[in-house]
Each structure stands twice: as C-alpha cells, then as structure tokens.
Short mmCIF file of C-alpha atoms in Angstrom, two decimals:
data_model
loop_
_atom_site.label_atom_id
_atom_site.label_comp_id
_atom_site.label_asym_id
_atom_site.label_seq_id
_atom_site.Cartn_x
_atom_site.Cartn_y
_atom_site.Cartn_z
CA UNK A 1 -30.35 -17.56 25.22
CA UNK A 2 -27.04 -15.76 25.66
CA UNK A 3 -25.12 -19.01 25.17
CA UNK A 4 -27.09 -19.80 22.01
CA UNK A 5 -26.41 -16.32 20.64
CA UNK A 6 -22.71 -16.70 21.37
CA UNK A 7 -22.68 -20.10 19.70
CA UNK A 8 -24.37 -18.74 16.59
CA UNK A 9 -21.84 -15.91 16.42
CA UNK A 10 -18.95 -18.38 16.70
CA UNK A 11 -20.45 -20.54 13.94
CA UNK A 12 -20.90 -17.45 11.75
CA UNK A 13 -17.32 -16.36 12.40
CA UNK A 14 -16.06 -19.84 11.52
CA UNK A 15 -18.03 -19.79 8.25
CA UNK A 16 -16.70 -16.36 7.32
CA UNK A 17 -13.13 -17.46 8.11
CA UNK A 18 -13.64 -20.66 6.11
CA UNK A 19 -15.02 -18.69 3.16
CA UNK A 20 -12.07 -16.28 3.25
CA UNK A 21 -9.60 -19.18 3.35
CA UNK A 22 -11.39 -20.77 0.41
CA UNK A 23 -11.28 -17.53 -1.56
CA UNK A 24 -7.56 -17.04 -0.90
CA UNK A 25 -6.84 -20.64 -1.88
CA UNK A 26 -8.25 -19.95 -5.36
CA UNK A 27 -5.73 -17.15 -5.93
CA UNK A 28 -2.83 -18.41 -8.05
CA UNK A 29 0.75 -17.15 -7.92
CA UNK A 30 3.52 -17.10 -10.51
CA UNK A 31 6.56 -15.02 -11.47
CA UNK A 32 6.38 -12.73 -14.48
CA UNK A 33 9.22 -10.92 -16.25
CA UNK A 34 8.98 -7.15 -16.54
CA UNK A 35 11.46 -4.27 -16.82
CA UNK A 36 14.48 -6.62 -16.63
CA UNK A 37 13.36 -8.24 -13.36
CA UNK A 38 10.75 -10.81 -12.32
CA UNK A 39 7.81 -10.04 -10.05
CA UNK A 40 5.71 -12.56 -8.19
CA UNK A 41 2.03 -11.96 -8.92
CA UNK A 42 -1.19 -13.20 -7.34
CA UNK A 43 -4.03 -13.45 -9.85
CA UNK A 44 -7.54 -14.67 -10.41
CA UNK A 45 -10.21 -14.24 -13.05
CA UNK A 46 -10.47 -13.31 -16.72
CA UNK A 47 -11.41 -10.07 -18.41
CA UNK A 48 -10.05 -6.52 -18.41
CA UNK A 49 -6.81 -6.23 -16.45
CA UNK A 50 -6.91 -4.65 -12.99
CA UNK A 51 -3.56 -4.22 -11.23
CA UNK A 52 -3.43 -3.66 -7.46
CA UNK A 53 -0.22 -2.31 -5.92
CA UNK A 54 0.58 -2.73 -2.23
CA UNK A 55 2.54 -0.51 0.12
CA UNK A 56 4.88 -0.73 3.14
CA UNK A 57 5.22 -3.10 4.91
CA UNK A 58 2.83 -5.43 3.09
CA UNK A 59 2.57 -7.77 0.08
CA UNK A 60 0.10 -8.83 -2.58
CA UNK A 61 -1.81 -10.35 0.35
CA UNK A 62 -3.09 -6.92 1.41
CA UNK A 63 -5.48 -7.22 -1.57
CA UNK A 64 -6.73 -10.71 -0.56
CA UNK A 65 -10.30 -9.44 -0.13
CA UNK A 66 -10.37 -7.59 -3.44
CA UNK A 67 -8.86 -10.18 -5.81
CA UNK A 68 -11.75 -12.72 -5.55
CA UNK A 69 -14.40 -9.98 -5.65
CA UNK A 70 -12.98 -8.44 -8.84
CA UNK A 71 -12.45 -11.84 -10.45
CA UNK A 72 -16.06 -12.78 -9.74
CA UNK A 73 -17.16 -9.50 -11.36
CA UNK A 74 -15.39 -10.36 -14.63
CA UNK A 75 -11.91 -8.88 -14.31
CA UNK A 76 -8.39 -10.26 -14.50
CA UNK A 77 -7.38 -9.25 -10.98
CA UNK A 78 -3.61 -9.11 -10.39
CA UNK A 79 -1.66 -8.01 -7.32
CA UNK A 80 2.14 -8.20 -7.56
CA UNK A 81 4.68 -8.38 -4.82
CA UNK A 82 6.45 -5.11 -5.61
CA UNK A 83 10.20 -5.24 -6.25
CA UNK A 84 12.06 -6.00 -3.03
CA UNK A 85 9.12 -7.85 -1.49
CA UNK A 86 8.12 -11.48 -1.05
CA UNK A 87 9.02 -13.74 -3.94
CA UNK A 88 9.77 -10.88 -6.34
CA UNK A 89 13.32 -9.94 -7.35
CA UNK A 90 15.27 -7.76 -4.91
CA UNK A 91 17.87 -5.60 -6.67
CA UNK A 92 20.76 -4.77 -4.36
CA UNK A 93 21.31 -1.21 -5.60
CA UNK A 94 19.41 1.29 -3.45
CA UNK A 95 18.74 3.54 -6.44
CA UNK A 96 16.90 0.70 -8.21
CA UNK A 97 13.89 1.49 -6.01
CA UNK A 98 13.16 4.95 -7.38
CA UNK A 99 9.60 5.49 -8.58
CA UNK A 100 10.53 5.70 -12.26
CA UNK A 101 11.86 2.13 -12.16
CA UNK A 102 9.00 0.88 -9.98
CA UNK A 103 6.47 2.47 -12.36
CA UNK A 104 8.20 0.79 -15.31
CA UNK A 105 7.79 -2.57 -13.51
CA UNK A 106 4.02 -2.11 -13.46
CA UNK A 107 3.70 -0.76 -16.99
CA UNK A 108 5.76 -3.72 -18.21
CA UNK A 109 3.34 -6.13 -16.53
CA UNK A 110 0.51 -4.99 -18.82
CA UNK A 111 2.22 -6.39 -21.90
CA UNK A 112 3.69 -9.39 -20.07
CA UNK A 113 0.21 -10.41 -18.94
CA UNK A 114 -1.13 -10.23 -22.50
CA UNK A 115 -3.16 -7.04 -22.22
CA UNK A 116 -3.11 -3.76 -24.12
CA UNK A 117 -4.37 -1.58 -21.27
CA UNK A 118 -5.04 -1.79 -17.54
CA UNK A 119 -6.80 -0.09 -14.68
CA UNK A 120 -4.36 0.47 -11.83
CA UNK A 121 -5.10 0.72 -8.10
CA UNK A 122 -2.53 1.50 -5.44
CA UNK A 123 -2.30 1.82 -1.67
CA UNK A 124 0.42 3.51 0.45
CA UNK A 125 3.67 3.27 -1.60
CA UNK A 126 1.58 1.68 -4.34
CA UNK A 127 -0.34 4.97 -4.51
CA UNK A 128 2.38 7.20 -6.03
CA UNK A 129 3.18 4.35 -8.41
CA UNK A 130 -0.45 4.12 -9.51
CA UNK A 131 -0.67 7.89 -9.93
CA UNK A 132 2.58 7.85 -11.95
CA UNK A 133 1.33 5.03 -14.19
CA UNK A 134 -1.71 7.12 -15.06
CA UNK A 135 0.18 10.39 -15.35
CA UNK A 136 2.98 9.17 -17.60
CA UNK A 137 1.23 6.38 -19.54
CA UNK A 138 -2.30 7.59 -20.35
CA UNK A 139 -2.42 5.41 -23.48
CA UNK A 140 -1.94 2.26 -21.37
CA UNK A 141 -3.73 3.13 -18.13
CA UNK A 142 -7.45 3.63 -18.73
CA UNK A 143 -8.31 4.63 -15.17
CA UNK A 144 -6.66 4.88 -11.77
CA UNK A 145 -7.79 4.20 -8.21
CA UNK A 146 -5.81 5.17 -5.14
CA UNK A 147 -6.20 4.42 -1.44
CA UNK A 148 -4.77 6.56 1.37
CA UNK A 149 -2.32 8.85 -0.48
CA UNK A 150 -3.86 11.76 -2.43
CA UNK A 151 -2.28 13.05 -5.62
CA UNK A 152 0.08 15.97 -5.25
CA UNK A 153 2.18 17.83 -7.84
CA UNK A 154 5.97 17.73 -7.84
CA UNK A 155 7.41 19.34 -4.72
CA UNK A 156 9.20 22.69 -5.15
CA UNK A 157 12.40 21.25 -3.63
CA UNK A 158 13.81 17.78 -2.88
CA UNK A 159 11.44 16.00 -0.46
CA UNK A 160 14.10 14.71 1.92
CA UNK A 161 15.54 18.22 2.24
CA UNK A 162 12.08 19.49 3.15
CA UNK A 163 11.60 16.71 5.73
CA UNK A 164 14.95 17.48 7.35
CA UNK A 165 13.96 21.12 7.72
CA UNK A 166 10.49 20.39 9.08
CA UNK A 167 11.57 17.63 11.48
CA UNK A 168 15.06 18.85 12.36
CA UNK A 169 14.48 18.73 16.10
CA UNK A 170 12.33 15.60 16.33
CA UNK A 171 12.01 12.01 15.23
CA UNK A 172 10.38 11.30 11.86
CA UNK A 173 10.15 7.73 10.64
CA UNK A 174 11.03 8.49 7.01
CA UNK A 175 14.27 10.20 8.06
CA UNK A 176 15.01 7.33 10.44
CA UNK A 177 14.74 4.96 7.48
CA UNK A 178 17.45 6.75 5.48
CA UNK A 179 20.71 5.22 6.76
CA UNK A 180 20.99 1.65 5.41
CA UNK A 181 21.13 -1.03 8.07
CA UNK A 182 19.73 0.89 11.04
CA UNK A 183 16.00 0.40 10.47
CA UNK A 184 16.61 -3.06 8.97
CA UNK A 185 18.23 -4.18 12.21
CA UNK A 186 15.29 -2.96 14.31
CA UNK A 187 12.61 -4.46 12.03
CA UNK A 188 14.34 -7.83 11.66
CA UNK A 189 15.06 -8.29 15.38
CA UNK A 190 11.45 -9.39 15.93
CA UNK A 191 9.54 -9.29 12.65
CA UNK A 192 6.18 -10.51 13.88
CA UNK A 193 6.02 -8.21 16.90
CA UNK A 194 7.25 -5.18 14.95
CA UNK A 195 4.74 -5.74 12.16
CA UNK A 196 1.98 -6.03 14.75
CA UNK A 197 3.04 -2.76 16.40
CA UNK A 198 3.32 -0.91 13.09
CA UNK A 199 0.00 -2.21 11.79
CA UNK A 200 -1.62 -1.20 15.07
CA UNK A 201 -0.35 2.40 15.08
CA UNK A 202 -1.59 2.81 11.52
CA UNK A 203 -5.02 1.36 12.15
CA UNK A 204 -8.28 3.03 13.09
CA UNK A 205 -8.02 1.69 16.64
CA UNK A 206 -4.96 3.87 17.32
CA UNK A 207 -4.89 7.63 17.72
CA UNK A 208 -3.10 8.60 14.51
CA UNK A 209 -2.11 11.92 16.05
CA UNK A 210 0.43 10.02 18.14
CA UNK A 211 2.17 8.63 15.07
CA UNK A 212 4.49 11.65 14.86
CA UNK A 213 5.08 12.22 18.54
CA UNK A 214 7.75 14.62 19.80
CA UNK A 215 10.66 12.32 20.53
CA UNK A 216 14.34 12.95 19.84
CA UNK A 217 15.81 12.50 16.33
CA UNK A 218 18.07 9.67 17.56
CA UNK A 219 15.13 7.52 18.74
CA UNK A 220 14.11 4.29 17.07
CA UNK A 221 10.68 3.58 15.61
CA UNK A 222 8.98 0.88 17.64
CA UNK A 223 10.69 0.07 20.94
CA UNK A 224 8.46 2.46 22.92
CA UNK A 225 5.24 1.10 21.33
CA UNK A 226 3.43 -1.42 23.51
CA UNK A 227 2.46 -4.82 22.14
CA UNK A 228 -1.20 -4.32 21.17
CA UNK A 229 -2.02 -7.99 21.72
CA UNK A 230 -4.34 -8.65 18.80
CA UNK A 231 -5.18 -6.43 15.83
CA UNK A 232 -8.83 -7.38 15.50
CA UNK A 233 -10.73 -8.92 12.62
CA UNK A 234 -8.96 -6.92 9.93
CA UNK A 235 -5.64 -8.69 10.56
CA UNK A 236 -6.01 -12.11 12.19
CA UNK A 237 -3.24 -14.18 13.73
CA UNK A 238 -3.15 -16.18 10.48
CA UNK A 239 -2.81 -12.97 8.44
CA UNK A 240 0.01 -11.78 10.68
CA UNK A 241 1.71 -15.16 10.31
CA UNK A 242 1.56 -14.79 6.52
CA UNK A 243 3.13 -11.33 6.57
CA UNK A 244 5.79 -12.42 9.04
CA UNK A 245 6.81 -15.34 6.82
CA UNK A 246 7.01 -13.04 3.79
CA UNK A 247 9.40 -10.64 5.53
CA UNK A 248 11.50 -13.47 6.91
CA UNK A 249 11.95 -14.40 3.25
CA UNK A 250 12.56 -10.92 1.85
CA UNK A 251 14.03 -8.92 4.72
CA UNK A 252 13.44 -5.18 4.90
CA UNK A 253 16.24 -3.70 2.81
CA UNK A 254 14.21 -3.54 -0.43
CA UNK A 255 11.04 -2.20 1.21
CA UNK A 256 12.99 0.51 3.09
CA UNK A 257 14.84 1.51 -0.08
CA UNK A 258 11.63 3.06 -1.41
CA UNK A 259 11.98 5.78 1.25
CA UNK A 260 15.66 6.31 0.35
CA UNK A 261 14.77 7.38 -3.19
CA UNK A 262 12.59 10.42 -2.51
CA UNK A 263 15.18 12.84 -3.84
CA UNK A 264 16.25 10.69 -6.79
CA UNK A 265 12.65 10.28 -7.91
CA UNK A 266 12.20 14.04 -7.58
CA UNK A 267 15.25 14.71 -9.78
CA UNK A 268 14.13 12.18 -12.41
CA UNK A 269 10.63 13.65 -12.76
CA UNK A 270 11.40 17.27 -13.51
CA UNK A 271 9.10 17.24 -16.55
CA UNK A 272 6.04 15.80 -14.78
CA UNK A 273 2.63 16.70 -16.20
CA UNK A 274 1.20 17.16 -12.69
CA UNK A 275 -2.18 16.21 -14.09
CA UNK A 276 -4.36 13.09 -14.17
CA UNK A 277 -7.07 13.17 -16.83
CA UNK A 278 -8.30 9.57 -16.77
CA UNK A 279 -11.28 8.60 -14.60
CA UNK A 280 -10.03 8.35 -11.02
CA UNK A 281 -11.06 7.06 -7.60
CA UNK A 282 -9.73 8.13 -4.22
CA UNK A 283 -10.66 6.39 -0.95
CA UNK A 284 -9.11 6.69 2.50
CA UNK A 285 -9.90 6.17 6.16
CA UNK A 286 -10.94 9.22 8.15
CA UNK A 287 -8.49 8.19 10.88
CA UNK A 288 -5.57 7.61 8.50
CA UNK A 289 -2.45 9.45 9.68
CA UNK A 290 -1.44 10.01 6.05
CA UNK A 291 -4.63 11.98 5.49
CA UNK A 292 -3.76 14.16 8.48
CA UNK A 293 -0.28 14.83 7.05
CA UNK A 294 -1.58 15.35 3.50
CA UNK A 295 -4.67 17.37 4.33
CA UNK A 296 -3.78 20.13 1.88
CA UNK A 297 -3.13 17.64 -0.93
CA UNK A 298 -6.55 16.13 -0.31
CA UNK A 299 -8.16 19.55 -0.68
CA UNK A 300 -6.29 20.50 -3.85
CA UNK A 301 -6.40 17.07 -5.52
CA UNK A 302 -9.42 17.90 -7.78
CA UNK A 303 -7.35 20.70 -9.36
CA UNK A 304 -4.89 18.10 -10.66
CA UNK A 305 -7.09 15.00 -10.92
CA UNK A 306 -9.67 16.44 -13.27
CA UNK A 307 -11.98 13.43 -13.67
CA UNK A 308 -12.34 12.33 -10.06
CA UNK A 309 -15.38 10.04 -10.14
CA UNK A 310 -15.23 8.87 -6.50
CA UNK A 311 -13.64 10.78 -3.61
CA UNK A 312 -14.56 9.29 -0.25
CA UNK A 313 -13.34 9.03 3.33
CA UNK A 314 -14.53 5.96 5.25
CA UNK A 315 -15.33 6.63 8.94
CA UNK A 316 -13.63 4.83 11.82
CA UNK A 317 -10.80 3.23 9.86
CA UNK A 318 -7.13 4.05 9.58
CA UNK A 319 -4.37 3.54 7.04
CA UNK A 320 -4.92 -0.10 6.03
CA UNK A 321 -7.91 0.87 3.93
CA UNK A 322 -8.72 -2.25 1.89
CA UNK A 323 -8.11 -4.54 4.86
CA UNK A 324 -9.90 -2.55 7.55
CA UNK A 325 -13.00 -1.94 5.42
CA UNK A 326 -12.95 -4.66 2.73
CA UNK A 327 -16.66 -4.72 1.93
CA UNK A 328 -16.89 -0.94 1.54
CA UNK A 329 -13.73 -0.77 -0.52
CA UNK A 330 -14.87 -3.66 -2.74
CA UNK A 331 -18.16 -1.90 -3.44
CA UNK A 332 -16.46 1.40 -4.24
CA UNK A 333 -13.91 -0.30 -6.50
CA UNK A 334 -16.59 -2.27 -8.35
CA UNK A 335 -18.82 0.79 -8.72
CA UNK A 336 -15.83 2.62 -10.20
CA UNK A 337 -14.86 -0.26 -12.48
CA UNK A 338 -18.40 -0.50 -13.81
CA UNK A 339 -18.19 3.19 -14.73
CA UNK A 340 -14.91 2.92 -16.62
CA UNK A 341 -14.63 -0.61 -18.06
#
C-alpha cells in the first residue's frame, strides 16, 4: 500500500512538472524598444495589458506561474527582463539604473505593446517601480499590485545616508553592494551556488531574522551561508539552472546598480505625490524579511494607498512570494483583476 501511494505521488509530481513545462513552453519572448533601450519580454495571451516586474536577483521567469494563468483568464500577460538583466539591454552607466529611468522603461512598454493603459504588478525591486508607475502616471496605470515591498512615502533624508547611520557598526547587504566590483566578484565566482544560498535565506524555510545578523561591516554576503542542498518545490533544479544561465549571460553589474541609485532616485523625486489613488493590491509572505524590516510601512500603507482592495500576508512563505505560493498568488491577482478590469 505504501509503495502504491508513493508511486501515485511520483506520477502526480511528474504530471505537474510536465504541465508546468508545457505552460512555460507556450510563453513567447521578444525584444521591445522603450525609453531608448530594448527590453526582452515574455508574453502570452490577448486582452487588457498586465505588466509583471521582477526583482533581484531574478528575471521574467519569476512570473512563470502567473503568465499562463493570466493569459488563460483573458489578459495580455507580459513580464520583462528589467534593464540590466537577461536578454535586455545593460547600460554601462551606474546612474542609468535609477528608478525614474526604470519607471520610464515600463511606461514606455505600454505604448510599444500597442495598449493605452496597463495594470502593473511588481515584486522586490519591481515593487517600487510598480508603485512609481501608478503614482506618477495615473492616466496610464489603471491599477497596481505589489508583492513583498509595501508603499512608503519619500524618506526625510537620502536612504543610503540613513542606512550608513543605522548599520554603521555591522554588515548590511545593501551597503556591501555599493562599491562597484566587490559584490560582482563574489556573486560571479559561483553563480549557481550563490543564487541557491540567496534564494534559501529569503525563503520561508529560513529564519528571516538571521538575514541581518551581527557580523562586521567588512564581511561578504554569502561565504558563511551553508549550501542548503535543494530549495524545495518552489525552485527546482531546472528552475535554478534557468536562473544560473541568465546570470552567466548578464552578469551582476546591472542588477546591483539598482542598489547604487538609492540616493539619486531620492534626489530626482523631490516632488513625489506620496499617494496612490488607483485600486491596489498588496500581498507578502508572513516570513518575508522585507516585511520585518518594513513593518511600519506596512502599518501606514493605507494612509497613502487610499484604494487598497486586497492587503494580505500569506502564512509560511518568505520573500519569493509568487514562486513560493503560486496558486494563492494567482487567485489573489485574478480576484483583483476581475475587480478592476
């Protein structure tokens, strides 16, 4: 009986894996011009435009579960490789990765893809971009959905200056990322292993409280993190192979440059509205380290996001929201889209 049960489970797992592979194979990719660069996009379906923006260190592939689901529901589902990633253009200038330019990339896609408006979702670094698209372009962005990073108003002083004061006597990954070449060298020494470690420490299976552990400011990011072995169903060996190949192609300079533009973005957005009036969704994992760091922003978000239709924390998952809980995220996204389309 036990053997038969195990066999049935293996058959079911094979069918699920086969179905996922089939779904991903239907997703088409092409490069599209926008904001004086070209972005690689993954797309499927026809209907109202839904843009999905990934974070660090990921790619369009982080939305592989959502693209087919949204396409099947009657939407033009599009997930770009953000500038600096994958097959998208990779400007050399560090300042080209400030959030004003990145936001303009996404707004430009709306017209380039033949639409007048869009609904924009974002995760991790895609989150501030999605919020900015809605905040600064309310005539083009009908609604906004964000995973992991709650909305917060403009900081009272430059963000990097604040980080240096808060973390002056300890290691903090965003400060470690600041000097060009240092973090790139560590990441690119063993891309697959380092991605696996980073994905693990951000996931629900890791104690997120250890993410900012008290180690010296001159430490590196990942050398003291043990190889987790496997990441579980949310990121298979095949998924990890895909991500590894993408970063072997792109390197890490562009992705890390997003962190190097905190202060420039702050200086360029002095006249922010600090208000989102379109229908909005926010979803995150209860075990997400970002939620722990941004606990106050989560509490105050409804003051600034005035039409928050869905605001939910998913138990037992970490930072990789749409990958760790794809079925729940798909349902929440589709419920939201049905409210606002």
